[in-house]
Amino acid sequence: MIAKVIVDVPAKQTDRAFDYLVPESLEDVIKPGVRVIVPFGPRKIQGFVVGFSDRSEFTGLKEIIEPMDLTPVLNEELLGLGDWLTEQTLSYKISAFQVMLPAALKAKYEKKIMLRKSIDLLPEELQFLFEKNDTIIWNEAGGHLAQLQKEATKGNVEVLYEVKERVKKKKLKHISVKVSKEELITHREQLAANAEKQKVLIDFFIENPKSIEQRELLSILDVPATTIKSLVKKGLLLEEDLEVYRDPYEDRVFEKTQPLTLTLEQEKAISPILATLEENKQKVFLLYGVTGSGKTEIYLQSIQRAIEMGKEAIVLVPEISLTPQMVKRFKGRFGNEVAVLHSGLSSGEKYDEWRKIERKEVKVVVGARSAIFAPFENLGIIIIDEEHETSYKQEDNPRYHARDVAIERANFHQCPVILGSATPSLETFARAQKGVYEQLNLPKRMNNQALPSVEIIDMREELREGNRSMFSRALIEGLKDRLEKKQQIVLFLNKRGHSSFVMCRDCGYVDNCPNCDISLTYHRFSQQMKCHYCGYESYVPSKCPECNGEHIRYFGTGTQKVEEELGKVLPEARVIRMDVDTTSRKGAHEKLLNDFQDGKADILLGTQMIAKGLDFPNITLVGVLSADTMLHLPDFRSSEKTFQLLTQVSGRAGRHELPGEVIIQTYTPEHYSVELAATQNFDHFFEREMMIRRAHQYPPYYYIALITVSHENVAYVASTTDKITKFVQSKLSKEASVLGPVASPISRIKNRYRYQCLIKYKREPDLNGTLKTILEHYQQETVSKGLQISIDVNPYILM
DNA sequence: AGCACGCCGACT
DNA sequence: GTCGGCGTGCTC
């Protein structure tokens, strides 16, 4: 039998199946989707079995060394999905497989040198290396590598390549009963009168025939471990090492919740979903409902139905660690039928959650983007909450969008997909308008709470009237008022595209990264200037390096700066600051939120991360310090993102009895995305934005694809990009427009110059073929000259 | 990606 | 004459 194996070498030349003989002894274990260790040249590497054949065009096939799994880690569906991903994103097969699995399953390689013959045969200066051990790891050899290689050709030492598992399954000793209850009873009667401890033990197992961890058993019964051993020896009990899971939510109690009675509107929205579920059909729904309109309850009850039908559910939420409240709701309803996957978990914890899914111990998975690959085999429903979130698009290879994967998987399982949002992406909303997706509306907040009143403050006006602070007079008034009333405030700082940089006031010099075409970001925490892209660090200049002027200072508003200013204006206010610095520690995020909920602070000050999921009754004022900082980014989606963010932040206020107020500070109050966010008028925004997208040939009217070329040599990059652009132009139809070559918005990263070519198209059946041709054509130059070509067929970030 | 093989410059 | 530079091509 010959196995087709995709090897763990992410390169164009090895992006195909290699043939290996399956040793007879392994024939039962080697199945498609099993990871194996195979010889590859002089090394051993990991690979995925994807199929079988009885013949091969190669002679002298090597044998598979050993399997790494006893059951496949990828089932038929996921193997097929891997092919689809490869095709869609133009990535390597191996990368597609690896992205579907927890990182813990990725192989680690170790290179070692082993002594083969007597140590005396080695030159004296090498002997010390092997004095303690006859095997050393490659790096320990230090400066003796060349000599050792010579020894290797003589056969005195051998170079070993090993594939190592990244995770150890956590195993603990468990004890269970091996015989029937009757036998236990008979045996107990035969015991000597003084065998007290054994009797205690047998009594316990007569009562509790379930398997139990030895440690726990010992703590309950006060019998020595030797007693257990002796009963094991007699064949009454069974001792085995069972896998235990690291449960990140182990010591937490989730209050059990019951399904709520749905409102009339919720009823109306859920019934088409349930119908589709029961008919076993693939269908995509847009659940379009303002914040607080009860989308989650619809998710929960749809899942409930899927579970009742014996099926499973995937729920995607944007970066879940940020919404402990969401986890609480799912765990509360479905208890330990829920697995949670998010970036805050260690790789071991992620692996354990994944194992629960694989072993069918859970029915629901709640997780971030990659949870879309959960290895369920009987999927009943897929839910993507906050559908418009850009984090659903992976920004490195394979550059997939979770929404596309969801629809593809739903197609396989013939099940519904629910895209939920208060501010859908234009793509999704346009599809719903066209009837490609079915739109379900939840137009009202639960209990008919009024939407918060929104006031837009023109900061230019403030400046004109002599207010130079970062807080408008209206906001200060609002803050003072809430402090007096003992109500809570959320202050939101839109930080994207708004890093703190250092500039000289005399000559205008900006402290830039020497390797990248971007200004350095000021980090007060470490008193350093850091580059976002390459990690370059330097100290804050005290004098201008250009003109020697002393008036060099940092610009831009960081959360720390706001906190400081706040302290000056309102010294009595208690502030909790949430940003990367204060939430990097594990669990810090949740703790800060809990403190705020418990009323330990009056003001919650933060960035993006506080925009979502906050639902505290006492918040009555939301202040947006600078609404338009990302409006001017070179990105056609910037208006959409601004609108979404402002709408979302506004939704944090007045979600319960107390009425809410929102104050938005901006320098461009007339911009439609600011204006319309203030009135929460998505439909109007949609119309406006669609006109602009149509005029500029952007999605959803056109598809786009972005080719980015990078190299250390500018001229080389420019000319290569030019050739590529011309080639693309020649291959596509008249309706497509190919823009470029132009320098990328960030024209240099890590000393590599970047040029790009943007393709806008409506229907180009052979686009992927053309793009593949480019990758193949430049393959040699990629290897020999260090050229890099990256292609993103549906980019979310155009930089 | 690694690694070996192979063909040209500066050294014992 | 040899050590070692890294260009080229292969890995079932």
PDB file of C-alpha atoms (C1' of nucleotides) in Angstrom, chain A residues 16 19 40-41 58 62, chain C residues 4 8-12:
ATOM      1  CA  ARG A  16       2.282  18.392  -3.492  1.00  0.00           C
ATOM      2  CA  ASP A  19       4.498   8.792  -2.032  1.00  0.00           C
ATOM      3  CA  PHE A  40      12.524  13.336   3.691  1.00  0.00           C
ATOM      4  CA  GLY A  41      16.005  13.616   2.259  1.00  0.00           C
ATOM      5  CA  PHE A  58       8.583   6.719  -8.346  1.00  0.00           C
ATOM      6  CA  LYS A  62      10.745   5.009   1.438  1.00  0.00           C
TER       7      LYS A  62
ATOM      8  C1'  DG C   4      35.139  27.220   2.142  1.00  0.00           C
ATOM      9  C1'  DT C   8      21.470  25.175  -7.913  1.00  0.00           C
ATOM     10  C1'  DG C   9      18.444  21.551  -7.481  1.00  0.00           C
ATOM     11  C1'  DC C  10      16.218  17.792  -4.906  1.00  0.00           C
ATOM     12  C1'  DT C  11      13.489  15.791  -1.321  1.00  0.00           C
ATOM     13  C1'  DC C  12       8.855  10.104  -2.489  1.00  0.00           C
TER      14       DC C  12
END
